mmCIF file of C-alpha atoms in Angstrom:
data_model
loop_
_atom_site.group_PDB
_atom_site.id
_atom_site.type_symbol
_atom_site.label_atom_id
_atom_site.label_comp_id
_atom_site.label_asym_id
_atom_site.label_seq_id
_atom_site.Cartn_x
_atom_site.Cartn_y
_atom_site.Cartn_z
ATOM 1 C CA MET A 62 95.766 -53.417 40.650
ATOM 2 C CA ALA A 63 94.922 -50.740 38.484
ATOM 3 C CA THR A 64 94.847 -47.052 39.825
ATOM 4 C CA ARG A 65 91.053 -45.325 39.638
ATOM 5 C CA GLN A 66 92.960 -43.000 36.819
ATOM 6 C CA GLU A 67 94.329 -46.138 34.703
ATOM 7 C CA THR A 68 90.812 -47.579 34.791
ATOM 8 C CA THR A 69 88.595 -44.451 33.779
ATOM 9 C CA SER A 70 91.909 -44.059 30.787
ATOM 10 C CA SER A 71 91.096 -47.688 29.861
ATOM 11 C CA ARG A 72 86.992 -47.520 29.639
ATOM 12 C CA GLU A 73 87.092 -43.923 27.585
ATOM 13 C CA SER A 74 89.564 -45.676 25.211
ATOM 14 C CA LEU A 75 87.509 -48.633 25.171
ATOM 15 C CA GLU A 76 84.283 -45.789 24.236
ATOM 16 C CA GLN A 77 86.439 -44.107 21.382
ATOM 17 C CA ARG A 78 86.897 -47.423 19.997
ATOM 18 C CA LEU A 79 83.432 -48.480 19.795
ATOM 19 C CA ARG A 80 82.039 -45.217 18.749
ATOM 20 C CA GLN A 81 84.459 -45.744 15.887
ATOM 21 C CA ALA A 82 83.463 -48.657 15.038
ATOM 22 C CA ILE A 83 79.912 -47.734 15.068
ATOM 23 C CA TRP A 84 81.221 -44.857 12.339
ATOM 24 C CA ASP A 85 83.048 -46.755 9.630
ATOM 25 C CA GLY A 86 79.722 -48.830 9.912
ATOM 26 C CA GLU A 87 81.555 -51.784 11.589
ATOM 27 C CA MET A 88 77.959 -51.596 13.353
ATOM 28 C CA PRO A 89 75.061 -50.875 11.645
ATOM 29 C CA PRO A 90 72.337 -48.862 13.076
ATOM 30 C CA GLY A 91 69.833 -51.354 13.592
ATOM 31 C CA SER A 92 71.879 -54.003 14.196
ATOM 32 C CA THR A 93 71.995 -56.368 17.618
ATOM 33 C CA ALA A 94 75.125 -54.755 19.559
ATOM 34 C CA PRO A 95 77.685 -57.098 20.717
ATOM 35 C CA SER A 96 77.545 -58.692 23.978
ATOM 36 C CA VAL A 97 79.496 -57.290 27.394
ATOM 37 C CA SER A 98 81.234 -61.227 27.331
ATOM 38 C CA ALA A 99 82.357 -60.464 23.429
ATOM 39 C CA ILE A 100 83.166 -56.770 24.202
ATOM 40 C CA ALA A 101 85.405 -57.998 26.688
ATOM 41 C CA HIS A 102 87.023 -60.988 24.527
ATOM 42 C CA HIS A 103 87.329 -58.791 21.594
ATOM 43 C CA TYR A 104 89.140 -55.624 22.808
ATOM 44 C CA GLY A 105 90.759 -57.233 26.043
ATOM 45 C CA VAL A 106 89.506 -55.816 28.766
ATOM 46 C CA THR A 107 87.442 -56.960 31.577
ATOM 47 C CA ARG A 108 83.759 -57.648 31.579
ATOM 48 C CA TYR A 109 83.320 -54.301 34.247
ATOM 49 C CA LEU A 110 85.116 -52.366 31.782
ATOM 50 C CA ALA A 111 83.142 -53.418 29.355
ATOM 51 C CA HIS A 112 79.629 -53.283 30.775
ATOM 52 C CA GLN A 113 80.522 -49.514 31.566
ATOM 53 C CA ALA A 114 81.287 -48.604 28.001
ATOM 54 C CA VAL A 115 78.047 -50.010 27.396
ATOM 55 C CA VAL A 116 76.249 -47.572 30.363
ATOM 56 C CA ASN A 117 77.819 -44.749 29.108
ATOM 57 C CA LEU A 118 77.397 -45.245 25.055
ATOM 58 C CA THR A 119 73.690 -45.866 26.117
ATOM 59 C CA ARG A 120 73.590 -42.575 27.408
ATOM 60 C CA GLU A 121 74.743 -40.889 24.317
ATOM 61 C CA GLY A 122 72.266 -43.050 21.776
ATOM 62 C CA LEU A 123 74.896 -45.206 20.292
ATOM 63 C CA PHE A 124 73.170 -48.188 21.761
ATOM 64 C CA TYR A 125 70.232 -48.814 23.059
ATOM 65 C CA SER A 126 67.623 -51.751 25.026
ATOM 66 C CA VAL A 127 64.358 -53.481 23.728
ATOM 67 C CA PRO A 128 63.111 -55.271 27.030
ATOM 68 C CA ASN A 129 62.839 -59.401 26.871
ATOM 69 C CA ILE A 130 64.289 -58.059 23.086
ATOM 70 C CA GLY A 131 68.426 -57.137 23.307
ATOM 71 C CA THR A 132 70.085 -54.122 23.020
ATOM 72 C CA PHE A 133 71.100 -52.754 19.538
ATOM 73 C CA VAL A 134 73.322 -50.176 17.544
ATOM 74 C CA GLY A 135 71.546 -46.709 17.805
ATOM 75 C CA ALA A 136 71.394 -43.911 14.770
ATOM 76 C CA HIS A 137 74.812 -42.019 13.959
ATOM 77 C CA THR A 138 74.714 -38.588 14.999
ATOM 78 C CA GLY A 139 73.335 -36.389 12.610
ATOM 79 C CA GLU A 140 70.970 -38.843 11.165
ATOM 80 C CA GLN A 141 66.916 -38.791 10.805
ATOM 81 C CA LYS A 142 65.486 -40.570 13.363
ATOM 82 C CA ALA A 143 62.605 -42.122 12.468
ATOM 83 C CA GLU A 144 58.549 -40.965 13.017
ATOM 84 C CA PHE A 145 56.734 -43.787 14.959
ATOM 85 C CA TRP A 146 52.915 -42.560 14.728
ATOM 86 C CA ILE A 147 50.180 -43.239 17.584
ATOM 87 C CA LEU A 148 46.879 -42.973 16.556
ATOM 88 C CA ASN A 149 44.294 -41.922 19.368
ATOM 89 C CA ASP A 150 40.832 -41.285 18.587
ATOM 90 C CA LEU A 151 38.890 -41.294 22.042
ATOM 91 C CA LYS A 152 36.632 -38.588 22.747
ATOM 92 C CA GLU A 153 36.296 -39.305 26.437
ATOM 93 C CA HIS A 154 37.141 -35.823 27.460
ATOM 94 C CA HIS A 155 35.329 -36.503 30.990
ATOM 95 C CA ARG A 156 38.541 -38.937 31.321
ATOM 96 C CA PRO A 157 41.463 -37.147 30.291
ATOM 97 C CA LEU A 158 44.343 -38.874 32.678
ATOM 98 C CA ARG A 159 43.254 -42.299 31.035
ATOM 99 C CA ARG A 160 43.331 -40.965 27.635
ATOM 100 C CA ARG A 161 46.820 -39.737 28.409
ATOM 101 C CA MET A 162 48.003 -42.979 29.730
ATOM 102 C CA ARG A 163 47.033 -44.950 27.046
ATOM 103 C CA TRP A 164 49.739 -43.400 24.771
ATOM 104 C CA SER A 165 52.174 -42.627 27.447
ATOM 105 C CA GLY A 166 54.157 -45.893 28.067
ATOM 106 C CA ALA A 167 54.539 -46.200 24.243
ATOM 107 C CA GLU A 168 55.587 -42.506 23.731
ATOM 108 C CA GLU A 169 58.229 -42.676 26.559
ATOM 109 C CA ALA A 170 59.744 -46.349 25.382
ATOM 110 C CA LEU A 171 60.051 -44.965 21.631
ATOM 111 C CA ALA A 172 61.651 -41.794 23.145
ATOM 112 C CA ALA A 173 64.153 -43.891 24.799
ATOM 113 C CA GLN A 174 65.076 -45.405 21.488
ATOM 114 C CA GLY A 175 66.064 -41.599 20.098
ATOM 115 C CA ALA A 176 62.314 -42.198 17.959
ATOM 116 C CA THR A 177 60.110 -38.701 17.048
ATOM 117 C CA VAL A 178 56.950 -39.626 18.294
ATOM 118 C CA VAL A 179 53.637 -38.449 16.778
ATOM 119 C CA LEU A 180 50.179 -38.388 18.147
ATOM 120 C CA GLN A 181 47.387 -37.928 15.934
ATOM 121 C CA SER A 182 43.931 -38.947 15.205
ATOM 122 C CA VAL A 183 42.820 -41.594 11.966
ATOM 123 C CA ASP A 184 41.863 -38.631 10.135
ATOM 124 C CA GLU A 185 45.049 -36.634 10.786
ATOM 125 C CA LEU A 186 47.183 -39.517 9.746
ATOM 126 C CA LEU A 187 45.112 -39.976 5.812
ATOM 127 C CA ALA A 188 45.413 -36.057 5.732
ATOM 128 C CA GLU A 189 49.211 -37.022 5.979
ATOM 129 C CA LEU A 190 49.120 -39.452 3.546
ATOM 130 C CA LYS A 191 47.452 -37.200 0.835
ATOM 131 C CA ASN A 192 50.422 -34.731 1.320
ATOM 132 C CA PRO A 193 52.817 -34.905 -1.636
ATOM 133 C CA LYS A 194 55.441 -34.270 0.405
ATOM 134 C CA PHE A 195 55.069 -37.638 2.360
ATOM 135 C CA SER A 196 57.629 -39.971 2.518
ATOM 136 C CA PRO A 197 57.081 -43.474 3.733
ATOM 137 C CA GLU A 198 60.798 -43.868 4.684
ATOM 138 C CA ASN A 199 60.743 -41.305 7.246
ATOM 139 C CA VAL A 200 57.872 -43.451 9.310
ATOM 140 C CA GLY A 201 59.180 -46.522 11.493
ATOM 141 C CA GLY A 202 55.966 -47.617 12.121
ATOM 142 C CA ILE A 203 51.994 -47.232 13.805
ATOM 143 C CA ILE A 204 50.464 -47.892 17.328
ATOM 144 C CA ASP A 205 46.964 -47.963 17.145
ATOM 145 C CA LEU A 206 45.260 -47.075 20.624
ATOM 146 C CA ALA A 207 41.980 -46.282 19.570
ATOM 147 C CA SER A 208 39.265 -48.639 20.553
ATOM 148 C CA ARG A 209 37.442 -48.671 16.914
ATOM 149 C CA THR A 210 40.102 -47.569 14.173
ATOM 150 C CA ARG A 211 38.160 -49.224 10.688
ATOM 151 C CA ARG A 212 38.796 -52.021 9.749
ATOM 152 C CA ASP A 213 38.939 -51.283 6.112
ATOM 153 C CA PHE A 214 41.962 -48.712 7.278
ATOM 154 C CA TRP A 215 44.461 -51.979 8.716
ATOM 155 C CA GLY A 216 43.097 -54.217 6.517
ATOM 156 C CA THR A 217 45.012 -52.717 3.227
ATOM 157 C CA PRO A 218 48.512 -51.001 2.400
ATOM 158 C CA LEU A 219 47.775 -47.776 3.117
ATOM 159 C CA VAL A 220 49.513 -45.567 0.132
ATOM 160 C CA ASN A 221 50.764 -47.300 -2.728
ATOM 161 C CA GLY A 222 51.373 -50.656 -1.238
ATOM 162 C CA TRP A 223 52.856 -49.285 2.341
ATOM 163 C CA GLN A 224 52.751 -51.545 5.098
ATOM 164 C CA PRO A 225 54.635 -50.338 7.943
ATOM 165 C CA PRO A 226 55.029 -52.606 11.149
ATOM 166 C CA ARG A 227 51.990 -51.568 13.058
ATOM 167 C CA VAL A 228 50.781 -52.867 17.017
ATOM 168 C CA ARG A 229 46.960 -51.979 17.314
ATOM 169 C CA PHE A 230 44.966 -52.326 20.870
ATOM 170 C CA ALA A 231 42.552 -55.152 20.593
ATOM 171 C CA LEU A 232 39.206 -55.052 22.750
ATOM 172 C CA SER A 233 39.186 -58.254 24.659
ATOM 173 C CA GLY A 234 37.955 -61.343 22.734
ATOM 174 C CA GLU A 235 37.515 -59.019 19.528
ATOM 175 C CA ILE A 236 37.776 -60.827 16.334
ATOM 176 C CA LEU A 237 40.418 -59.380 14.289
ATOM 177 C CA ASP A 238 40.177 -59.563 10.229
ATOM 178 C CA ASP A 239 41.880 -62.676 9.023
ATOM 179 C CA ASP A 240 44.151 -60.816 6.720
ATOM 180 C CA ALA A 241 44.986 -58.036 8.462
ATOM 181 C CA PRO A 242 49.044 -58.517 9.662
ATOM 182 C CA PHE A 243 49.612 -56.803 12.628
ATOM 183 C CA ASP A 244 50.631 -57.584 16.043
ATOM 184 C CA SER A 245 48.234 -56.532 18.727
ATOM 185 C CA VAL A 246 47.773 -56.034 22.811
ATOM 186 C CA SER A 247 45.155 -56.351 24.856
ATOM 187 C CA PHE A 248 44.081 -56.701 28.612
ATOM 188 C CA ASP A 249 43.622 -59.951 30.026
ATOM 189 C CA ASP A 250 40.007 -59.505 30.621
ATOM 190 C CA PHE A 251 39.536 -63.282 31.731
ATOM 191 C CA ALA A 252 41.588 -63.690 34.038
ATOM 192 C CA GLY A 253 40.278 -60.139 35.437
ATOM 193 C CA GLY A 254 37.281 -61.639 36.051
ATOM 194 C CA GLN A 255 38.986 -65.131 37.321
ATOM 195 C CA LEU A 256 41.274 -62.588 39.931
ATOM 196 C CA ALA A 257 38.032 -60.886 41.561
ATOM 197 C CA ALA A 258 35.821 -64.130 42.057
ATOM 198 C CA ARG A 259 38.425 -65.685 43.321
ATOM 199 C CA HIS A 260 39.209 -62.633 45.920
ATOM 200 C CA LEU A 261 35.559 -62.245 46.880
ATOM 201 C CA LYS A 262 35.803 -66.438 47.353
ATOM 202 C CA SER A 263 39.145 -66.229 49.322
ATOM 203 C CA LEU A 264 36.800 -64.000 51.720
ATOM 204 C CA GLY A 265 34.411 -66.281 52.445
ATOM 205 C CA HIS A 266 31.967 -65.130 49.628
ATOM 206 C CA ARG A 267 30.087 -68.153 47.889
ATOM 207 C CA GLN A 268 26.847 -66.468 46.233
ATOM 208 C CA ILE A 269 28.687 -64.065 43.830
ATOM 209 C CA ALA A 270 26.814 -62.255 40.997
ATOM 210 C CA PHE A 271 28.451 -60.377 37.806
ATOM 211 C CA VAL A 272 27.167 -56.946 36.324
ATOM 212 C CA GLY A 273 27.664 -56.761 32.712
ATOM 213 C CA LEU A 274 27.274 -54.341 29.866
ATOM 214 C CA HIS A 275 27.216 -57.122 26.903
ATOM 215 C CA GLN A 276 23.981 -59.036 25.673
ATOM 216 C CA THR A 277 23.665 -62.282 26.463
ATOM 217 C CA PRO A 278 24.101 -64.622 24.654
ATOM 218 C CA PHE A 279 26.688 -62.459 23.544
ATOM 219 C CA SER A 280 27.657 -62.364 20.208
ATOM 220 C CA ALA A 281 30.947 -62.298 18.328
ATOM 221 C CA ARG A 282 30.650 -59.101 16.557
ATOM 222 C CA GLU A 283 29.479 -56.943 19.788
ATOM 223 C CA SER A 284 33.059 -56.262 19.847
ATOM 224 C CA TRP A 285 32.665 -52.963 22.138
ATOM 225 C CA ALA A 286 31.442 -55.109 25.004
ATOM 226 C CA SER A 287 33.495 -58.033 24.623
ATOM 227 C CA TRP A 288 35.548 -57.064 27.775
ATOM 228 C CA SER A 289 32.725 -57.425 29.383
ATOM 229 C CA CYS A 290 31.604 -60.652 28.209
ATOM 230 C CA GLU A 291 35.487 -61.998 29.145
ATOM 231 C CA ARG A 292 34.911 -60.320 32.518
ATOM 232 C CA ALA A 293 32.078 -62.364 33.043
ATOM 233 C CA ASN A 294 33.437 -65.699 31.674
ATOM 234 C CA GLY A 295 36.508 -65.584 33.890
ATOM 235 C CA TRP A 296 33.838 -65.191 36.580
ATOM 236 C CA ALA A 297 31.842 -68.091 35.909
ATOM 237 C CA SER A 298 34.867 -70.132 35.621
ATOM 238 C CA VAL A 299 35.629 -69.864 39.112
ATOM 239 C CA LEU A 300 32.016 -70.020 40.709
ATOM 240 C CA ASP A 301 31.712 -73.231 42.536
ATOM 241 C CA ASP A 302 28.245 -74.384 40.952
ATOM 242 C CA GLU A 303 28.376 -73.682 37.083
ATOM 243 C CA ASN A 304 24.441 -74.186 37.179
ATOM 244 C CA ALA A 305 24.206 -70.878 39.155
ATOM 245 C CA VAL A 306 25.834 -68.672 36.572
ATOM 246 C CA SER A 307 22.775 -67.602 34.871
ATOM 247 C CA GLU A 308 20.758 -66.501 37.961
ATOM 248 C CA LEU A 309 23.757 -64.641 39.429
ATOM 249 C CA LEU A 310 24.406 -63.130 35.697
ATOM 250 C CA PHE A 311 23.018 -59.733 35.303
ATOM 251 C CA SER A 312 23.891 -58.125 32.179
ATOM 252 C CA PRO A 313 20.867 -55.203 30.585
ATOM 253 C CA ALA A 314 23.083 -54.470 27.701
ATOM 254 C CA PRO A 315 22.527 -50.585 26.458
ATOM 255 C CA THR A 316 22.359 -49.599 22.724
ATOM 256 C CA ILE A 317 25.498 -47.922 22.130
ATOM 257 C CA GLU A 318 26.378 -47.257 18.347
ATOM 258 C CA GLY A 319 30.343 -46.212 19.247
ATOM 259 C CA HIS A 320 32.123 -47.532 22.560
ATOM 260 C CA GLU A 321 33.915 -43.970 22.459
ATOM 261 C CA GLU A 322 31.104 -41.831 22.148
ATOM 262 C CA TYR A 323 29.376 -43.439 24.911
ATOM 263 C CA ASP A 324 28.191 -41.441 28.079
ATOM 264 C CA PHE A 325 28.616 -44.653 30.754
ATOM 265 C CA SER A 326 27.552 -41.930 33.259
ATOM 266 C CA ALA A 327 23.807 -42.077 31.415
ATOM 267 C CA LEU A 328 23.755 -45.756 33.002
ATOM 268 C CA ASP A 329 21.950 -44.859 36.103
ATOM 269 C CA GLY A 330 17.955 -45.417 34.482
ATOM 270 C CA HIS A 331 19.795 -48.597 32.817
ATOM 271 C CA PHE A 332 20.598 -50.535 35.602
ATOM 272 C CA GLU A 333 17.436 -49.714 37.821
ATOM 273 C CA ASP A 334 15.581 -53.144 37.411
ATOM 274 C CA VAL A 335 18.928 -54.960 38.017
ATOM 275 C CA ALA A 336 19.932 -52.643 41.335
ATOM 276 C CA ALA A 337 16.704 -53.335 42.428
ATOM 277 C CA GLN A 338 16.651 -57.537 41.869
ATOM 278 C CA ILE A 339 20.280 -57.872 43.633
ATOM 279 C CA ALA A 340 18.781 -55.935 46.365
ATOM 280 C CA ALA A 341 16.026 -58.069 46.736
ATOM 281 C CA ARG A 342 18.451 -60.871 46.299
ATOM 282 C CA THR A 343 19.757 -61.728 50.059
ATOM 283 C CA GLU A 344 21.666 -64.479 49.547
ATOM 284 C CA ILE A 345 23.932 -62.450 47.032
ATOM 285 C CA SER A 346 26.496 -61.413 49.589
ATOM 286 C CA ALA A 347 29.138 -60.260 47.073
ATOM 287 C CA LEU A 348 29.240 -58.704 42.988
ATOM 288 C CA VAL A 349 31.659 -58.335 40.265
ATOM 289 C CA ALA A 350 31.215 -55.018 38.362
ATOM 290 C CA ALA A 351 31.978 -54.727 34.778
ATOM 291 C CA ASN A 352 33.320 -51.548 34.716
ATOM 292 C CA ASP A 353 33.108 -48.680 37.727
ATOM 293 C CA ALA A 354 30.332 -46.541 36.028
ATOM 294 C CA VAL A 355 28.160 -50.043 36.537
ATOM 295 C CA ALA A 356 29.452 -50.030 39.958
ATOM 296 C CA SER A 357 28.234 -46.370 40.012
ATOM 297 C CA ALA A 358 25.257 -47.308 38.892
ATOM 298 C CA LEU A 359 24.006 -49.881 41.563
ATOM 299 C CA MET A 360 24.983 -47.784 44.150
ATOM 300 C CA HIS A 361 23.161 -44.828 42.796
ATOM 301 C CA ASN A 362 19.948 -46.191 42.647
ATOM 302 C CA TRP A 363 20.465 -47.972 45.886
ATOM 303 C CA GLU A 364 20.325 -44.736 47.746
ATOM 304 C CA LYS A 365 17.825 -43.247 45.550
ATOM 305 C CA SER A 366 15.363 -45.921 46.319
ATOM 306 C CA GLY A 367 16.189 -46.305 50.071
ATOM 307 C CA PHE A 368 17.799 -49.870 50.378
ATOM 308 C CA SER A 369 19.852 -49.685 53.318
ATOM 309 C CA ARG A 370 23.140 -49.369 53.362
ATOM 310 C CA ARG A 371 23.532 -52.234 56.183
ATOM 311 C CA ASN A 372 22.864 -54.413 53.252
ATOM 312 C CA TRP A 373 24.754 -53.701 50.382
ATOM 313 C CA PRO A 374 26.568 -56.196 48.815
ATOM 314 C CA ALA A 375 30.596 -56.407 48.866
ATOM 315 C CA ILE A 376 31.600 -54.970 45.343
ATOM 316 C CA VAL A 377 35.002 -55.418 43.322
ATOM 317 C CA SER A 378 34.924 -53.304 40.011
ATOM 318 C CA PHE A 379 37.065 -52.869 36.934
ATOM 319 C CA ASP A 380 38.710 -49.929 35.299
ATOM 320 C CA GLY A 381 39.201 -47.114 38.098
ATOM 321 C CA ASP A 382 38.614 -44.407 35.793
ATOM 322 C CA THR A 383 36.056 -42.452 38.050
ATOM 323 C CA ASP A 384 36.317 -40.646 41.425
ATOM 324 C CA LEU A 385 33.796 -43.055 42.673
ATOM 325 C CA GLY A 386 34.912 -44.347 46.156
ATOM 326 C CA GLU A 387 38.319 -43.593 45.719
ATOM 327 C CA THR A 388 39.085 -44.730 48.899
ATOM 328 C CA ALA A 389 37.041 -47.472 49.553
ATOM 329 C CA LEU A 390 36.007 -49.550 46.314
ATOM 330 C CA SER A 391 38.234 -52.504 45.439
ATOM 331 C CA MET A 392 39.263 -52.241 41.921
ATOM 332 C CA LEU A 393 40.641 -54.233 39.325
ATOM 333 C CA ARG A 394 42.953 -51.392 37.438
ATOM 334 C CA LEU A 395 43.914 -51.512 34.208
ATOM 335 C CA PRO A 396 47.494 -50.683 33.271
ATOM 336 C CA TRP A 397 47.483 -48.394 30.579
ATOM 337 C CA HIS A 398 51.032 -47.900 30.506
ATOM 338 C CA GLU A 399 52.351 -51.041 30.979
ATOM 339 C CA LEU A 400 49.811 -52.058 28.005
ATOM 340 C CA SER A 401 51.271 -49.039 25.567
ATOM 341 C CA ARG A 402 54.685 -49.815 26.387
ATOM 342 C CA ALA A 403 53.939 -53.636 25.189
ATOM 343 C CA ALA A 404 52.674 -52.105 22.358
ATOM 344 C CA ALA A 405 55.811 -50.360 21.629
ATOM 345 C CA ASP A 406 57.920 -53.103 22.232
ATOM 346 C CA LEU A 407 56.533 -55.109 19.572
ATOM 347 C CA LEU A 408 56.446 -52.316 16.832
ATOM 348 C CA TRP A 409 60.407 -52.094 18.125
ATOM 349 C CA GLY A 410 60.657 -55.195 17.756
ATOM 350 C CA ARG A 411 59.539 -55.489 14.051
ATOM 351 C CA ARG A 412 61.406 -52.234 13.159
ATOM 352 C CA CYS A 413 65.056 -54.090 14.550
ATOM 353 C CA GLY A 414 64.051 -57.476 12.930
ATOM 354 C CA GLN A 415 64.207 -59.319 16.247
ATOM 355 C CA ILE A 416 60.496 -60.148 15.954
ATOM 356 C CA SER A 417 59.296 -61.656 12.472
ATOM 357 C CA GLY A 418 56.255 -64.602 11.449
ATOM 358 C CA GLU A 419 53.136 -64.413 11.774
ATOM 359 C CA PRO A 420 51.186 -61.158 14.261
ATOM 360 C CA ILE A 421 51.693 -61.956 18.141
ATOM 361 C CA HIS A 422 48.926 -60.942 20.304
ATOM 362 C CA ARG A 423 50.388 -59.928 24.066
ATOM 363 C CA ARG A 424 47.772 -60.081 26.791
ATOM 364 C CA ILE A 425 48.210 -57.705 29.747
ATOM 365 C CA ALA A 426 47.383 -58.913 33.170
ATOM 366 C CA ILE A 427 45.007 -56.367 34.820
ATOM 367 C CA LYS A 428 46.297 -55.485 38.653
ATOM 368 C CA LEU A 429 43.664 -55.898 41.963
ATOM 369 C CA ILE A 430 43.797 -53.269 44.546
ATOM 370 C CA PRO A 431 41.728 -54.655 47.271
ATOM 371 C CA ARG A 432 39.948 -51.981 49.735
ATOM 372 C CA ARG A 433 37.216 -52.235 52.192
ATOM 373 C CA SER A 434 34.747 -52.904 49.608
ATOM 374 C CA CYS A 435 35.443 -56.578 49.207
ATOM 375 C CA ARG A 436 34.428 -57.257 52.268
ATOM 376 C CA ALA A 437 31.037 -57.513 54.816
ATOM 377 C CA GLY A 438 30.069 -54.291 56.152
ATOM 378 C CA TRP A 439 32.053 -51.976 54.163
ATOM 379 C CA LEU A 440 30.079 -48.628 53.665
ATOM 380 C CA PRO A 441 28.950 -46.301 57.207
ATOM 381 C CA LEU A 442 25.357 -45.278 57.536
ATOM 382 C CA PRO A 443 25.166 -42.037 56.170
ATOM 383 C CA ALA A 444 24.485 -38.518 58.614
ATOM 384 C CA GLN A 445 21.146 -37.929 58.906
ATOM 385 C CA SER A 446 21.565 -34.625 56.863
ATOM 386 C CA HIS A 447 22.230 -35.998 54.234
ATOM 387 C CA ALA A 448 21.433 -39.462 53.597
ATOM 388 C CA SER A 449 20.643 -39.231 49.979
ATOM 389 C CA SER A 450 24.111 -37.275 48.724
ATOM 390 C CA GLY A 451 25.857 -39.592 47.948
ATOM 391 C CA PHE A 452 29.153 -41.409 48.724
ATOM 392 C CA ASP A 453 30.824 -38.934 50.613
ATOM 393 C CA SER A 454 32.271 -40.903 53.289
ATOM 394 C CA LEU A 455 33.365 -44.767 51.829
ATOM 395 C CA SER A 456 36.150 -45.850 54.066
ATOM 396 C CA SER A 457 34.466 -46.254 56.921
ATOM 397 C CA PRO A 458 33.472 -50.014 58.127
ATOM 398 C CA SER A 459 29.965 -50.822 60.167
ATOM 399 C CA GLN A 460 28.169 -53.826 60.284
ATOM 400 C CA ASN A 461 26.698 -55.464 57.644
ATOM 401 C CA VAL A 462 23.657 -56.958 58.136
ATOM 402 C CA ARG A 463 23.152 -58.663 54.430
ATOM 403 C CA ALA A 464 24.224 -62.426 54.433
ATOM 404 C CA THR A 465 26.969 -63.166 56.989
ATOM 405 C CA LEU A 466 30.276 -64.624 55.732
#
C-alpha cells in the first residue's frame, strides 16, 4: 500500500501534468474536461487520485463545473475573463432585499466560473454600446432580470449584428416575441396555485376563494399580471366543483401602466368592496391571495371595518416580500436565488456550446411555507387598547367561528 507521502507526490505529479496539458492547448478553454475515469485511464492512476486532482485544479480555476451540464476547462492564467451583464431595472425601493435576491444566484454562479459580472440598467447598457471603445468580444452574455425590458431591445441585434447569448426573466404566461432568439426562466405560478389550493384542501377546507390582480377575462397581452392569472388557473384546477370557480374568484384589476413602478401598498381602497363581499360569504373558510399585498389589503380592510377576527378565513399568500405577519402568514415564497442561478446556468451552457438549438424556457418551482394562517382559528383577538392598531400579534391561535372544518 502506498504511503501518504507517495500518494501526495503522485497526485501533485498528476496535477502538474494536467496543468501542462491545459497550458499547451491540449485542453482548450471552454472545452469539456475529461472525466475522472478517462484521466485515471490515460495517466495510469487510481480514480481517487484523479478525482482529487480535478478537485484541486477546480479550486485553481483550471476546471469549473456547471450544474446539470458538466465540467469544463477554465481560462489560462492571465487570460482576460469574459464579462456577463445582468440587467435589473427594478424601482422597488421599498423592497431592497428582493432586488438583491433577483441577481444574487446568477452573480454567484458566474463568479464561480471566473467571469466578471456587471450589474446595470438597460439605459446604462445602451450607453455602453455607443461607446467607441466597446468590444463585443469581451461580453459572454446578458441576463435580463427586469420585468418589462422593452421588446424592441430583445427582438433585434444590439449593435452591428451582435447577438450574444441572452436569458430573460419572463412573467409566467407572458407571450414573448416569436423572433426573439433567447432563453427564459420564470416561476411556475400555475403549479404554485395548485399547491396552495391542495394544501388548504388537505386541512379540510372546501370553499376556497382566490383573490387576484388580473382582469377577468384575462387579456393575453396584459403581461404584467400574467402571474396572477396563472396562479388563479392553478387554484381553479384543484377545486372540486368547476362551476364554483366564478363564484369564488375575486379579481378587481387595478389600472397599472408599469408593473415595477406600481406601489402595491396602495391597494387598500381598491380591495374594500372585495373584503366586504368575502366577509359576508360565511361559507368561504379559506382563500388564496395572489400576493402578500393583496392579503395585506384584505386584512387592513377587515380590521378597519370591524370585521371580527374570529371570522377571518384561513389565508395562503404568495411572494413573502413584506413583513406582514412574518411569523403567521402562510406563504408560497418565490425562490429568486434559484431562478437567477438557473438563468446563469442556461447562459453559461450556451456560452460553452453545451446547449444549442431552440430557445429553452425553464420554470422554477415555488416553495410552500405553511404557517398558522392556513388553519382555522389562526388569529388572536386584539387587546382592547389597540383593537385597530394592525397586525401586531398574529402568531397566537384563537377559536374561529367562521365555517368550521
